[in-house]
Each structure stands twice: as structure tokens, then as C-alpha cells.
mmCIF file with all atom_site columns, C-alpha atoms in Angstrom:
data_model
loop_
_atom_site.group_PDB
_atom_site.id
_atom_site.type_symbol
_atom_site.label_atom_id
_atom_site.label_alt_id
_atom_site.label_comp_id
_atom_site.label_asym_id
_atom_site.label_entity_id
_atom_site.label_seq_id
_atom_site.pdbx_PDB_ins_code
_atom_site.Cartn_x
_atom_site.Cartn_y
_atom_site.Cartn_z
_atom_site.occupancy
_atom_site.B_iso_or_equiv
_atom_site.pdbx_formal_charge
_atom_site.auth_seq_id
_atom_site.auth_comp_id
_atom_site.auth_asym_id
_atom_site.auth_atom_id
_atom_site.pdbx_PDB_model_num
ATOM 1   C CA . GLY A 1 1   ? 15.291  10.605  -13.580 1.00 54.00 ? 197 GLY A CA 1
ATOM 2   C CA . ALA A 1 2   ? 11.812  12.044  -13.495 1.00 76.00 ? 198 ALA A CA 1
ATOM 3   C CA . GLY A 1 3   ? 10.134  8.751   -14.280 1.00 90.00 ? 199 GLY A CA 1
ATOM 4   C CA . VAL A 1 4   ? 10.739  5.090   -14.980 1.00 94.00 ? 200 VAL A CA 1
ATOM 5   C CA . SER A 1 5   ? 12.373  4.743   -18.379 1.00 94.00 ? 201 SER A CA 1
ATOM 6   C CA . GLN A 1 6   ? 12.143  1.566   -20.451 1.00 96.00 ? 202 GLN A CA 1
ATOM 7   C CA . SER A 1 7   ? 13.802  0.623   -23.699 1.00 96.00 ? 203 SER A CA 1
ATOM 8   C CA . PRO A 1 8   ? 13.172  -0.367  -26.374 1.00 96.00 ? 204 PRO A CA 1
ATOM 9   C CA . SER A 1 9   ? 9.574   0.770   -26.547 1.00 94.00 ? 205 SER A CA 1
ATOM 10  C CA . ASN A 1 10  ? 8.922   -1.756  -29.301 1.00 96.00 ? 206 ASN A CA 1
ATOM 11  C CA . LYS A 1 11  ? 10.826  -4.877  -30.247 1.00 97.00 ? 207 LYS A CA 1
ATOM 12  C CA . VAL A 1 12  ? 10.029  -7.320  -33.013 1.00 97.00 ? 208 VAL A CA 1
ATOM 13  C CA . THR A 1 13  ? 12.090  -10.480 -33.070 1.00 97.00 ? 209 THR A CA 1
ATOM 14  C CA . GLU A 1 14  ? 12.107  -13.884 -34.634 1.00 97.00 ? 210 GLU A CA 1
ATOM 15  C CA . LYS A 1 15  ? 11.285  -17.020 -32.714 1.00 97.00 ? 211 LYS A CA 1
ATOM 16  C CA . GLY A 1 16  ? 14.394  -18.475 -31.120 1.00 97.00 ? 212 GLY A CA 1
ATOM 17  C CA . LYS A 1 17  ? 16.276  -15.199 -30.793 1.00 97.00 ? 213 LYS A CA 1
ATOM 18  C CA . ASP A 1 18  ? 17.330  -13.701 -27.462 1.00 98.00 ? 214 ASP A CA 1
ATOM 19  C CA . VAL A 1 19  ? 16.083  -10.263 -26.377 1.00 98.00 ? 215 VAL A CA 1
ATOM 20  C CA . GLU A 1 20  ? 17.095  -7.817  -23.676 1.00 98.00 ? 216 GLU A CA 1
ATOM 21  C CA . LEU A 1 21  ? 14.767  -5.245  -22.189 1.00 98.00 ? 217 LEU A CA 1
ATOM 22  C CA . ARG A 1 22  ? 16.090  -2.390  -20.090 1.00 97.00 ? 218 ARG A CA 1
ATOM 23  C CA . CYS A 1 23  ? 14.596  -0.485  -17.180 1.00 97.00 ? 219 CYS A CA 1
ATOM 24  C CA . ASP A 1 24  ? 15.971  2.666   -15.586 1.00 96.00 ? 220 ASP A CA 1
ATOM 25  C CA . PRO A 1 25  ? 14.056  3.304   -12.342 1.00 94.00 ? 221 PRO A CA 1
ATOM 26  C CA . ILE A 1 26  ? 13.418  6.566   -10.569 1.00 93.00 ? 222 ILE A CA 1
ATOM 27  C CA . SER A 1 27  ? 16.529  7.794   -8.808  1.00 90.00 ? 223 SER A CA 1
ATOM 28  C CA . GLY A 1 28  ? 16.464  6.808   -5.151  1.00 87.00 ? 224 GLY A CA 1
ATOM 29  C CA . HIS A 1 29  ? 13.900  4.049   -5.580  1.00 89.00 ? 225 HIS A CA 1
ATOM 30  C CA . THR A 1 30  ? 15.324  0.890   -4.090  1.00 88.00 ? 226 THR A CA 1
ATOM 31  C CA . ALA A 1 31  ? 12.587  -1.508  -5.180  1.00 90.00 ? 227 ALA A CA 1
ATOM 32  C CA . LEU A 1 32  ? 12.209  -2.570  -8.820  1.00 93.00 ? 228 LEU A CA 1
ATOM 33  C CA . TYR A 1 33  ? 9.590   -4.838  -10.349 1.00 94.00 ? 229 TYR A CA 1
ATOM 34  C CA . TRP A 1 34  ? 9.004   -6.484  -13.709 1.00 96.00 ? 230 TRP A CA 1
ATOM 35  C CA . TYR A 1 35  ? 5.501   -7.391  -14.845 1.00 96.00 ? 231 TYR A CA 1
ATOM 36  C CA . ARG A 1 36  ? 4.148   -8.811  -18.090 1.00 96.00 ? 232 ARG A CA 1
ATOM 37  C CA . GLN A 1 37  ? 0.877   -7.599  -19.569 1.00 93.00 ? 233 GLN A CA 1
ATOM 38  C CA . SER A 1 38  ? -0.775  -9.861  -22.098 1.00 88.00 ? 234 SER A CA 1
ATOM 39  C CA . LEU A 1 39  ? -4.122  -9.313  -23.748 1.00 77.00 ? 235 LEU A CA 1
ATOM 40  C CA . GLY A 1 40  ? -6.804  -10.709 -21.490 1.00 67.00 ? 236 GLY A CA 1
ATOM 41  C CA . GLN A 1 41  ? -4.308  -11.823 -18.852 1.00 71.00 ? 237 GLN A CA 1
ATOM 42  C CA . GLY A 1 42  ? -3.906  -8.701  -16.806 1.00 81.00 ? 238 GLY A CA 1
ATOM 43  C CA . LEU A 1 43  ? -0.619  -8.021  -15.096 1.00 90.00 ? 239 LEU A CA 1
ATOM 44  C CA . GLU A 1 44  ? 1.562   -11.010 -14.374 1.00 92.00 ? 240 GLU A CA 1
ATOM 45  C CA . PHE A 1 45  ? 4.310   -10.572 -11.779 1.00 92.00 ? 241 PHE A CA 1
ATOM 46  C CA . LEU A 1 46  ? 7.733   -11.685 -12.981 1.00 95.00 ? 242 LEU A CA 1
ATOM 47  C CA . ILE A 1 47  ? 10.455  -10.583 -10.561 1.00 94.00 ? 243 ILE A CA 1
ATOM 48  C CA . TYR A 1 48  ? 11.112  -8.132  -7.744  1.00 91.00 ? 244 TYR A CA 1
ATOM 49  C CA . PHE A 1 49  ? 14.388  -6.578  -6.562  1.00 91.00 ? 245 PHE A CA 1
ATOM 50  C CA . GLN A 1 50  ? 14.805  -4.834  -3.224  1.00 87.00 ? 246 GLN A CA 1
ATOM 51  C CA . GLY A 1 51  ? 18.170  -3.284  -2.464  1.00 83.00 ? 247 GLY A CA 1
ATOM 52  C CA . ASN A 1 52  ? 20.832  -5.904  -1.892  1.00 82.00 ? 248 ASN A CA 1
ATOM 53  C CA . SER A 1 53  ? 18.374  -8.626  -0.909  1.00 84.00 ? 249 SER A CA 1
ATOM 54  C CA . ALA A 1 54  ? 17.961  -11.738 -3.002  1.00 86.00 ? 250 ALA A CA 1
ATOM 55  C CA . PRO A 1 55  ? 15.368  -11.047 -5.691  1.00 90.00 ? 251 PRO A CA 1
ATOM 56  C CA . ASP A 1 56  ? 11.925  -12.634 -5.610  1.00 89.00 ? 252 ASP A CA 1
ATOM 57  C CA . LYS A 1 57  ? 11.957  -14.638 -8.833  1.00 91.00 ? 253 LYS A CA 1
ATOM 58  C CA . SER A 1 58  ? 8.786   -16.567 -8.130  1.00 90.00 ? 254 SER A CA 1
ATOM 59  C CA . GLY A 1 59  ? 6.946   -15.173 -11.151 1.00 92.00 ? 255 GLY A CA 1
ATOM 60  C CA . LEU A 1 60  ? 9.442   -16.016 -13.877 1.00 95.00 ? 256 LEU A CA 1
ATOM 61  C CA . PRO A 1 61  ? 7.560   -18.371 -16.210 1.00 94.00 ? 257 PRO A CA 1
ATOM 62  C CA . SER A 1 62  ? 10.515  -20.485 -17.300 1.00 94.00 ? 258 SER A CA 1
ATOM 63  C CA . ASP A 1 63  ? 14.291  -20.717 -17.146 1.00 95.00 ? 259 ASP A CA 1
ATOM 64  C CA . ARG A 1 64  ? 14.442  -18.818 -20.432 1.00 97.00 ? 260 ARG A CA 1
ATOM 65  C CA . PHE A 1 65  ? 13.659  -15.695 -18.419 1.00 97.00 ? 261 PHE A CA 1
ATOM 66  C CA . SER A 1 66  ? 16.232  -13.978 -16.235 1.00 97.00 ? 262 SER A CA 1
ATOM 67  C CA . ALA A 1 67  ? 16.813  -10.525 -14.861 1.00 96.00 ? 263 ALA A CA 1
ATOM 68  C CA . GLU A 1 68  ? 19.575  -8.662  -13.172 1.00 94.00 ? 264 GLU A CA 1
ATOM 69  C CA . ARG A 1 69  ? 19.946  -5.334  -11.509 1.00 94.00 ? 265 ARG A CA 1
ATOM 70  C CA . THR A 1 70  ? 23.379  -3.807  -11.578 1.00 84.00 ? 266 THR A CA 1
ATOM 71  C CA . GLY A 1 71  ? 24.504  -1.353  -8.936  1.00 80.00 ? 267 GLY A CA 1
ATOM 72  C CA . GLY A 1 72  ? 21.047  -1.239  -7.426  1.00 76.00 ? 268 GLY A CA 1
ATOM 73  C CA . SER A 1 73  ? 19.765  0.850   -10.315 1.00 89.00 ? 269 SER A CA 1
ATOM 74  C CA . VAL A 1 74  ? 19.305  -0.213  -13.936 1.00 94.00 ? 270 VAL A CA 1
ATOM 75  C CA . SER A 1 75  ? 17.732  -3.601  -14.576 1.00 96.00 ? 271 SER A CA 1
ATOM 76  C CA . THR A 1 76  ? 17.807  -5.848  -17.625 1.00 97.00 ? 272 THR A CA 1
ATOM 77  C CA . LEU A 1 77  ? 15.229  -8.542  -18.350 1.00 98.00 ? 273 LEU A CA 1
ATOM 78  C CA . THR A 1 78  ? 16.572  -11.189 -20.706 1.00 98.00 ? 274 THR A CA 1
ATOM 79  C CA . ILE A 1 79  ? 14.435  -13.682 -22.595 1.00 98.00 ? 275 ILE A CA 1
ATOM 80  C CA . GLN A 1 80  ? 16.368  -16.453 -24.296 1.00 98.00 ? 276 GLN A CA 1
ATOM 81  C CA . ARG A 1 81  ? 15.149  -18.480 -27.261 1.00 97.00 ? 277 ARG A CA 1
ATOM 82  C CA . THR A 1 82  ? 11.983  -16.427 -27.534 1.00 97.00 ? 278 THR A CA 1
ATOM 83  C CA . GLN A 1 83  ? 8.675   -18.106 -28.269 1.00 97.00 ? 279 GLN A CA 1
ATOM 84  C CA . GLN A 1 84  ? 5.519   -16.626 -29.750 1.00 95.00 ? 280 GLN A CA 1
ATOM 85  C CA . GLU A 1 85  ? 3.764   -16.851 -26.389 1.00 94.00 ? 281 GLU A CA 1
ATOM 86  C CA . ASP A 1 86  ? 6.363   -14.430 -25.015 1.00 96.00 ? 282 ASP A CA 1
ATOM 87  C CA . SER A 1 87  ? 4.735   -11.662 -27.050 1.00 96.00 ? 283 SER A CA 1
ATOM 88  C CA . ALA A 1 88  ? 3.433   -9.112  -24.544 1.00 96.00 ? 284 ALA A CA 1
ATOM 89  C CA . VAL A 1 89  ? 4.088   -5.728  -23.037 1.00 95.00 ? 285 VAL A CA 1
ATOM 90  C CA . TYR A 1 90  ? 6.791   -5.917  -20.381 1.00 97.00 ? 286 TYR A CA 1
ATOM 91  C CA . LEU A 1 91  ? 6.343   -3.335  -17.664 1.00 96.00 ? 287 LEU A CA 1
ATOM 92  C CA . CYS A 1 92  ? 8.900   -2.131  -15.178 1.00 96.00 ? 288 CYS A CA 1
ATOM 93  C CA . ALA A 1 93  ? 8.010   -0.298  -11.978 1.00 94.00 ? 289 ALA A CA 1
ATOM 94  C CA . SER A 1 94  ? 9.928   1.129   -9.058  1.00 93.00 ? 290 SER A CA 1
ATOM 95  C CA . SER A 1 95  ? 9.084   2.293   -5.565  1.00 90.00 ? 291 SER A CA 1
ATOM 96  C CA . GLN A 1 96  ? 10.660  3.663   -2.444  1.00 85.00 ? 292 GLN A CA 1
ATOM 97  C CA . ARG A 1 97  ? 11.409  0.926   0.023   1.00 70.00 ? 293 ARG A CA 1
ATOM 98  C CA . ASN A 1 98  ? 9.956   2.781   2.947   1.00 56.00 ? 294 ASN A CA 1
ATOM 99  C CA . SER A 1 99  ? 6.753   3.758   1.198   1.00 56.00 ? 295 SER A CA 1
ATOM 100 C CA . GLY A 1 100 ? 4.238   2.374   3.646   1.00 54.00 ? 296 GLY A CA 1
ATOM 101 C CA . ALA A 1 101 ? 1.719   1.391   1.025   1.00 65.00 ? 297 ALA A CA 1
ATOM 102 C CA . ASN A 1 102 ? 4.344   0.528   -1.564  1.00 71.00 ? 298 ASN A CA 1
ATOM 103 C CA . VAL A 1 103 ? 3.051   2.705   -4.398  1.00 83.00 ? 299 VAL A CA 1
ATOM 104 C CA . LEU A 1 104 ? 4.599   1.712   -7.687  1.00 89.00 ? 300 LEU A CA 1
ATOM 105 C CA . THR A 1 105 ? 5.532   4.074   -10.491 1.00 91.00 ? 301 THR A CA 1
ATOM 106 C CA . PHE A 1 106 ? 5.358   2.307   -13.843 1.00 93.00 ? 302 PHE A CA 1
ATOM 107 C CA . GLY A 1 107 ? 7.266   2.852   -17.037 1.00 94.00 ? 303 GLY A CA 1
ATOM 108 C CA . ALA A 1 108 ? 5.557   3.002   -20.425 1.00 92.00 ? 304 ALA A CA 1
ATOM 109 C CA . GLY A 1 109 ? 6.523   -0.586  -21.174 1.00 94.00 ? 305 GLY A CA 1
ATOM 110 C CA . SER A 1 110 ? 8.379   -2.497  -23.852 1.00 96.00 ? 306 SER A CA 1
ATOM 111 C CA . ARG A 1 111 ? 6.137   -4.172  -26.397 1.00 95.00 ? 307 ARG A CA 1
ATOM 112 C CA . LEU A 1 112 ? 7.661   -7.434  -27.557 1.00 97.00 ? 308 LEU A CA 1
ATOM 113 C CA . THR A 1 113 ? 6.420   -9.201  -30.668 1.00 97.00 ? 309 THR A CA 1
ATOM 114 C CA . VAL A 1 114 ? 7.831   -12.625 -31.476 1.00 97.00 ? 310 VAL A CA 1
ATOM 115 C CA . LEU A 1 115 ? 7.187   -13.715 -35.040 1.00 95.00 ? 311 LEU A CA 1
ATOM 116 C CA . GLY B 2 1   ? -1.434  -17.559 -2.450  1.00 80.00 ? 291 GLY B CA 1
ATOM 117 C CA . ASP B 2 2   ? -2.711  -14.034 -2.607  1.00 85.00 ? 292 ASP B CA 1
ATOM 118 C CA . SER B 2 3   ? -5.128  -13.256 -5.416  1.00 90.00 ? 293 SER B CA 1
ATOM 119 C CA . VAL B 2 4   ? -7.440  -10.561 -6.711  1.00 94.00 ? 294 VAL B CA 1
ATOM 120 C CA . THR B 2 5   ? -10.666 -11.068 -8.628  1.00 95.00 ? 295 THR B CA 1
ATOM 121 C CA . GLN B 2 6   ? -12.345 -8.191  -10.377 1.00 94.00 ? 296 GLN B CA 1
ATOM 122 C CA . MET B 2 7   ? -15.384 -8.027  -12.566 1.00 89.00 ? 297 MET B CA 1
ATOM 123 C CA . GLU B 2 8   ? -14.757 -8.763  -16.179 1.00 85.00 ? 298 GLU B CA 1
ATOM 124 C CA . GLY B 2 9   ? -15.400 -6.116  -18.703 1.00 85.00 ? 299 GLY B CA 1
ATOM 125 C CA . PRO B 2 10  ? -15.784 -4.428  -20.882 1.00 94.00 ? 300 PRO B CA 1
ATOM 126 C CA . VAL B 2 11  ? -18.057 -1.953  -19.143 1.00 96.00 ? 301 VAL B CA 1
ATOM 127 C CA . THR B 2 12  ? -19.776 0.667   -21.301 1.00 97.00 ? 302 THR B CA 1
ATOM 128 C CA . LEU B 2 13  ? -21.603 3.585   -19.710 1.00 97.00 ? 303 LEU B CA 1
ATOM 129 C CA . SER B 2 14  ? -23.074 6.886   -20.743 1.00 97.00 ? 304 SER B CA 1
ATOM 130 C CA . GLU B 2 15  ? -21.637 10.094  -19.371 1.00 97.00 ? 305 GLU B CA 1
ATOM 131 C CA . GLU B 2 16  ? -22.869 10.946  -15.859 1.00 96.00 ? 306 GLU B CA 1
ATOM 132 C CA . ALA B 2 17  ? -23.809 7.337   -15.112 1.00 97.00 ? 307 ALA B CA 1
ATOM 133 C CA . PHE B 2 18  ? -22.880 5.667   -11.824 1.00 97.00 ? 308 PHE B CA 1
ATOM 134 C CA . LEU B 2 19  ? -19.917 3.308   -11.919 1.00 97.00 ? 309 LEU B CA 1
ATOM 135 C CA . THR B 2 20  ? -19.127 0.282   -9.804  1.00 97.00 ? 310 THR B CA 1
ATOM 136 C CA . ILE B 2 21  ? -16.269 -2.097  -10.546 1.00 97.00 ? 311 ILE B CA 1
ATOM 137 C CA . ASN B 2 22  ? -16.234 -5.002  -8.137  1.00 97.00 ? 312 ASN B CA 1
ATOM 138 C CA . CYS B 2 23  ? -13.028 -6.316  -6.623  1.00 97.00 ? 313 CYS B CA 1
ATOM 139 C CA . THR B 2 24  ? -12.560 -9.077  -4.088  1.00 97.00 ? 314 THR B CA 1
ATOM 140 C CA . TYR B 2 25  ? -9.358  -10.492 -2.732  1.00 95.00 ? 315 TYR B CA 1
ATOM 141 C CA . THR B 2 26  ? -7.848  -13.486 -1.019  1.00 93.00 ? 316 THR B CA 1
ATOM 142 C CA . ALA B 2 27  ? -4.926  -12.873 1.288   1.00 89.00 ? 317 ALA B CA 1
ATOM 143 C CA . THR B 2 28  ? -3.663  -13.734 4.713   1.00 80.00 ? 318 THR B CA 1
ATOM 144 C CA . GLY B 2 29  ? -3.117  -11.013 7.237   1.00 80.00 ? 319 GLY B CA 1
ATOM 145 C CA . TYR B 2 30  ? -3.894  -7.413  6.441   1.00 83.00 ? 320 TYR B CA 1
ATOM 146 C CA . PRO B 2 31  ? -2.940  -6.490  2.887   1.00 89.00 ? 321 PRO B CA 1
ATOM 147 C CA . SER B 2 32  ? -2.837  -3.013  1.450   1.00 91.00 ? 322 SER B CA 1
ATOM 148 C CA . LEU B 2 33  ? -5.275  -2.491  -1.424  1.00 94.00 ? 323 LEU B CA 1
ATOM 149 C CA . PHE B 2 34  ? -4.958  -0.357  -4.532  1.00 95.00 ? 324 PHE B CA 1
ATOM 150 C CA . TRP B 2 35  ? -6.678  0.693   -7.706  1.00 97.00 ? 325 TRP B CA 1
ATOM 151 C CA . TYR B 2 36  ? -4.429  1.497   -10.645 1.00 96.00 ? 326 TYR B CA 1
ATOM 152 C CA . VAL B 2 37  ? -5.622  2.997   -13.922 1.00 96.00 ? 327 VAL B CA 1
ATOM 153 C CA . GLN B 2 38  ? -4.244  2.796   -17.444 1.00 93.00 ? 328 GLN B CA 1
ATOM 154 C CA . TYR B 2 39  ? -5.498  5.498   -19.788 1.00 93.00 ? 329 TYR B CA 1
ATOM 155 C CA . PRO B 2 40  ? -5.263  4.835   -23.537 1.00 88.00 ? 330 PRO B CA 1
ATOM 156 C CA . GLY B 2 41  ? -1.669  5.105   -24.698 1.00 83.00 ? 331 GLY B CA 1
ATOM 157 C CA . GLU B 2 42  ? -0.356  5.797   -21.207 1.00 86.00 ? 332 GLU B CA 1
ATOM 158 C CA . GLY B 2 43  ? 1.355   3.820   -18.474 1.00 86.00 ? 333 GLY B CA 1
ATOM 159 C CA . LEU B 2 44  ? -0.237  2.469   -15.330 1.00 91.00 ? 334 LEU B CA 1
ATOM 160 C CA . GLN B 2 45  ? -0.710  4.952   -12.549 1.00 93.00 ? 335 GLN B CA 1
ATOM 161 C CA . LEU B 2 46  ? -2.044  4.804   -9.027  1.00 94.00 ? 336 LEU B CA 1
ATOM 162 C CA . LEU B 2 47  ? -5.643  5.948   -8.675  1.00 97.00 ? 337 LEU B CA 1
ATOM 163 C CA . LEU B 2 48  ? -6.229  5.357   -4.959  1.00 96.00 ? 338 LEU B CA 1
ATOM 164 C CA . LYS B 2 49  ? -5.230  3.130   -2.074  1.00 95.00 ? 339 LYS B CA 1
ATOM 165 C CA . ALA B 2 50  ? -6.263  1.918   1.388   1.00 95.00 ? 340 ALA B CA 1
ATOM 166 C CA . THR B 2 51  ? -3.980  0.317   3.919   1.00 91.00 ? 341 THR B CA 1
ATOM 167 C CA . LYS B 2 52  ? -6.307  -0.943  6.647   1.00 90.00 ? 342 LYS B CA 1
ATOM 168 C CA . ALA B 2 53  ? -9.837  -2.099  7.209   1.00 92.00 ? 343 ALA B CA 1
ATOM 169 C CA . ASP B 2 54  ? -12.574 0.529   6.818   1.00 95.00 ? 344 ASP B CA 1
ATOM 170 C CA . ASP B 2 55  ? -10.179 2.976   5.171   1.00 95.00 ? 345 ASP B CA 1
ATOM 171 C CA . LYS B 2 56  ? -11.639 4.804   2.195   1.00 97.00 ? 346 LYS B CA 1
ATOM 172 C CA . GLY B 2 57  ? -9.363  5.747   -0.654  1.00 96.00 ? 347 GLY B CA 1
ATOM 173 C CA . SER B 2 58  ? -10.467 8.547   -2.947  1.00 97.00 ? 348 SER B CA 1
ATOM 174 C CA . ASN B 2 59  ? -9.171  10.472  -5.933  1.00 97.00 ? 349 ASN B CA 1
ATOM 175 C CA . LYS B 2 60  ? -10.644 12.244  -8.963  1.00 95.00 ? 350 LYS B CA 1
ATOM 176 C CA . GLY B 2 61  ? -14.174 11.502  -7.757  1.00 97.00 ? 351 GLY B CA 1
ATOM 177 C CA . PHE B 2 62  ? -13.471 7.780   -7.422  1.00 98.00 ? 352 PHE B CA 1
ATOM 178 C CA . GLU B 2 63  ? -13.816 6.007   -4.075  1.00 98.00 ? 353 GLU B CA 1
ATOM 179 C CA . ALA B 2 64  ? -13.165 2.551   -2.698  1.00 98.00 ? 354 ALA B CA 1
ATOM 180 C CA . THR B 2 65  ? -13.611 1.270   0.858   1.00 98.00 ? 355 THR B CA 1
ATOM 181 C CA . TYR B 2 66  ? -11.501 -1.523  2.343   1.00 97.00 ? 356 TYR B CA 1
ATOM 182 C CA . ARG B 2 67  ? -14.049 -4.074  3.625   1.00 96.00 ? 357 ARG B CA 1
ATOM 183 C CA . LYS B 2 68  ? -12.331 -6.840  5.508   1.00 93.00 ? 358 LYS B CA 1
ATOM 184 C CA . GLU B 2 69  ? -15.558 -8.616  6.418   1.00 94.00 ? 359 GLU B CA 1
ATOM 185 C CA . THR B 2 70  ? -16.383 -9.107  2.734   1.00 95.00 ? 360 THR B CA 1
ATOM 186 C CA . THR B 2 71  ? -12.750 -9.045  1.488   1.00 95.00 ? 361 THR B CA 1
ATOM 187 C CA . SER B 2 72  ? -13.725 -6.416  -1.032  1.00 97.00 ? 362 SER B CA 1
ATOM 188 C CA . PHE B 2 73  ? -12.478 -3.101  -2.409  1.00 98.00 ? 363 PHE B CA 1
ATOM 189 C CA . HIS B 2 74  ? -15.088 -2.044  -4.942  1.00 98.00 ? 364 HIS B CA 1
ATOM 190 C CA . LEU B 2 75  ? -14.394 1.049   -7.034  1.00 98.00 ? 365 LEU B CA 1
ATOM 191 C CA . GLU B 2 76  ? -17.209 3.600   -7.381  1.00 98.00 ? 366 GLU B CA 1
ATOM 192 C CA . LYS B 2 77  ? -17.811 6.930   -9.019  1.00 98.00 ? 367 LYS B CA 1
ATOM 193 C CA . GLY B 2 78  ? -21.071 8.828   -8.912  1.00 97.00 ? 368 GLY B CA 1
ATOM 194 C CA . SER B 2 79  ? -20.884 10.450  -12.331 1.00 96.00 ? 369 SER B CA 1
ATOM 195 C CA . VAL B 2 80  ? -18.426 9.231   -14.940 1.00 97.00 ? 370 VAL B CA 1
ATOM 196 C CA . GLN B 2 81  ? -16.966 11.346  -17.705 1.00 97.00 ? 371 GLN B CA 1
ATOM 197 C CA . VAL B 2 82  ? -15.676 10.467  -21.150 1.00 97.00 ? 372 VAL B CA 1
ATOM 198 C CA . SER B 2 83  ? -12.171 11.113  -19.835 1.00 96.00 ? 373 SER B CA 1
ATOM 199 C CA . ASP B 2 84  ? -12.593 8.241   -17.353 1.00 97.00 ? 374 ASP B CA 1
ATOM 200 C CA . SER B 2 85  ? -12.408 5.746   -20.218 1.00 97.00 ? 375 SER B CA 1
ATOM 201 C CA . ALA B 2 86  ? -9.502  3.501   -19.291 1.00 96.00 ? 376 ALA B CA 1
ATOM 202 C CA . VAL B 2 87  ? -8.571  0.081   -17.939 1.00 94.00 ? 377 VAL B CA 1
ATOM 203 C CA . TYR B 2 88  ? -8.840  -0.222  -14.159 1.00 96.00 ? 378 TYR B CA 1
ATOM 204 C CA . PHE B 2 89  ? -6.792  -2.710  -12.132 1.00 96.00 ? 379 PHE B CA 1
ATOM 205 C CA . CYS B 2 90  ? -7.421  -3.754  -8.561  1.00 96.00 ? 380 CYS B CA 1
ATOM 206 C CA . ALA B 2 91  ? -4.294  -4.849  -6.679  1.00 94.00 ? 381 ALA B CA 1
ATOM 207 C CA . LEU B 2 92  ? -3.067  -5.920  -3.278  1.00 91.00 ? 382 LEU B CA 1
ATOM 208 C CA . ARG B 2 93  ? 0.230   -6.031  -1.485  1.00 87.00 ? 383 ARG B CA 1
ATOM 209 C CA . GLY B 2 94  ? 0.217   -8.916  0.901   1.00 76.00 ? 384 GLY B CA 1
ATOM 210 C CA . THR B 2 95  ? 2.080   -9.424  4.115   1.00 67.00 ? 385 THR B CA 1
ATOM 211 C CA . GLN B 2 96  ? 2.643   -13.162 4.085   1.00 58.00 ? 386 GLN B CA 1
ATOM 212 C CA . GLY B 2 97  ? 6.267   -14.130 3.963   1.00 56.00 ? 387 GLY B CA 1
ATOM 213 C CA . GLY B 2 98  ? 7.389   -10.536 3.725   1.00 55.00 ? 388 GLY B CA 1
ATOM 214 C CA . SER B 2 99  ? 6.957   -10.410 -0.045  1.00 61.00 ? 389 SER B CA 1
ATOM 215 C CA . GLU B 2 100 ? 6.261   -6.906  -1.253  1.00 70.00 ? 390 GLU B CA 1
ATOM 216 C CA . LYS B 2 101 ? 5.132   -7.780  -4.724  1.00 79.00 ? 391 LYS B CA 1
ATOM 217 C CA . LEU B 2 102 ? 1.813   -6.399  -5.876  1.00 85.00 ? 392 LEU B CA 1
ATOM 218 C CA . VAL B 2 103 ? -0.744  -8.883  -7.126  1.00 89.00 ? 393 VAL B CA 1
ATOM 219 C CA . PHE B 2 104 ? -3.082  -7.489  -9.767  1.00 92.00 ? 394 PHE B CA 1
ATOM 220 C CA . GLY B 2 105 ? -6.485  -8.428  -11.058 1.00 93.00 ? 395 GLY B CA 1
ATOM 221 C CA . LYS B 2 106 ? -7.007  -8.902  -14.776 1.00 91.00 ? 396 LYS B CA 1
ATOM 222 C CA . GLY B 2 107 ? -8.294  -5.400  -15.348 1.00 93.00 ? 397 GLY B CA 1
ATOM 223 C CA . THR B 2 108 ? -11.662 -3.971  -16.329 1.00 95.00 ? 398 THR B CA 1
ATOM 224 C CA . LYS B 2 109 ? -11.965 -1.855  -19.429 1.00 94.00 ? 399 LYS B CA 1
ATOM 225 C CA . LEU B 2 110 ? -14.344 1.080   -19.051 1.00 97.00 ? 400 LEU B CA 1
ATOM 226 C CA . THR B 2 111 ? -15.694 3.036   -21.999 1.00 97.00 ? 401 THR B CA 1
ATOM 227 C CA . VAL B 2 112 ? -17.762 6.146   -21.337 1.00 97.00 ? 402 VAL B CA 1
ATOM 228 C CA . ASN B 2 113 ? -19.802 7.476   -24.234 1.00 96.00 ? 403 ASN B CA 1
ATOM 229 C CA . PRO B 2 114 ? -20.905 11.102  -24.531 1.00 94.00 ? 404 PRO B CA 1
#
């Protein structure tokens, strides 16, 4: 596609429920990233996928968070048993693997509100 | 680990004022450095970048020079406009361990008044 597409754009859920956030990267981009943007906290790295390599999961805040990328394209970020502190904007980005300076193209984000 | 520190905002300026947003970094090796911008209601987008020491990135009147001796990448613009109001993020891509993740600063909100 022309850009990075994320859905849903807004999600309100109750504490304890599971949520899934979807990211459709730019066609041909082999690298995919998830970040979390919280008020006053900047951009927090969550996970990074590159082709068929094992993902870099070093930023996932707890085992309630997981992500997968099927077929090297679409990615789903899953948050289980949501907590109020999970409320944030979840940003997905993609880039070309061979981009020397690794420029990321970001989606518009999915705003998650946990009541 | 790699980290980025940028000046805390918010920053409020009048139109045509000079802008500096400080950014310093901690990283091993020779990281690539970036400034991303987030305009109100829009997604993050790349503003400029520099990939080696003494490189100067520039775009839309903004400039930043990669200073390895001071581990800095300060963003400057000689004359800001109302349309420059946005949140600015400094970021680096390190080389240690082969990780290609970008590490971001916390962002600096800029408001330019007419």
C-alpha cells in the first residue's frame, strides 16, 4: 500500500480484556517495528521484525504483550488482560532492510484506552 | 544501552524567532542520527538525518550537525513559522549487537505564535 495502515484507530476496552492491534506495512518493506507513545514518555520501543530473522522482543514490557508477523507482511500486537497503564497510542512503522540510514515510515497509530 | 536525551519542552516562540532544540546521545560505535516530527493530528515523519560524524542534515529550513566530539545532534532553524508547531523527536540507530531498532528521545513540543 501507499503507507503504513493501522487498525483500529481507536479502541476502548475494559480492564482485563484482551486486545489485538493490526499493522499493514508498506509493500516491500521487510522491517517492521512497534512502538508505544504515552503522554510524557516519548516513544518506547516494543518489538522489531526483520524478514525471517528472530524478532527483537527486548522492549516488550511484560509477558502480557506479544506480537507476530505472518508471511513477512501484516503484524498483530496482542495485549492480554489489559491494565489501565497500557493506555497509550501504539505506533507501527516499516522500513526497507537495505535503507542505509534505516528511515522509518510510521502509521497513524492505534489509540488504546483501558477503562 | 543506547539512549537519547533531548531538552524538555514545551518551547514557545514567536514567529521568525531562532529555534534550537538540544539533543545528546549515548551509544557505542557510530550511530545514525535522526530528527522526526509529529504535526498535530498526523503521524511521525522523518525531518532530517545524518549518518556519520560532521554530516549536516537539512530539510524545510531545519538543520542538525552530527557532532561526535560532543555526542550531540542539536536541531536549529533560523526563522520559525506557525506551521512549524509540532512535537520533535531526536533518535538514533545504534550499531551495537546489530540491532536496528531506533531509540527515541521523549520529544519536545514546539508552539510558534503569530
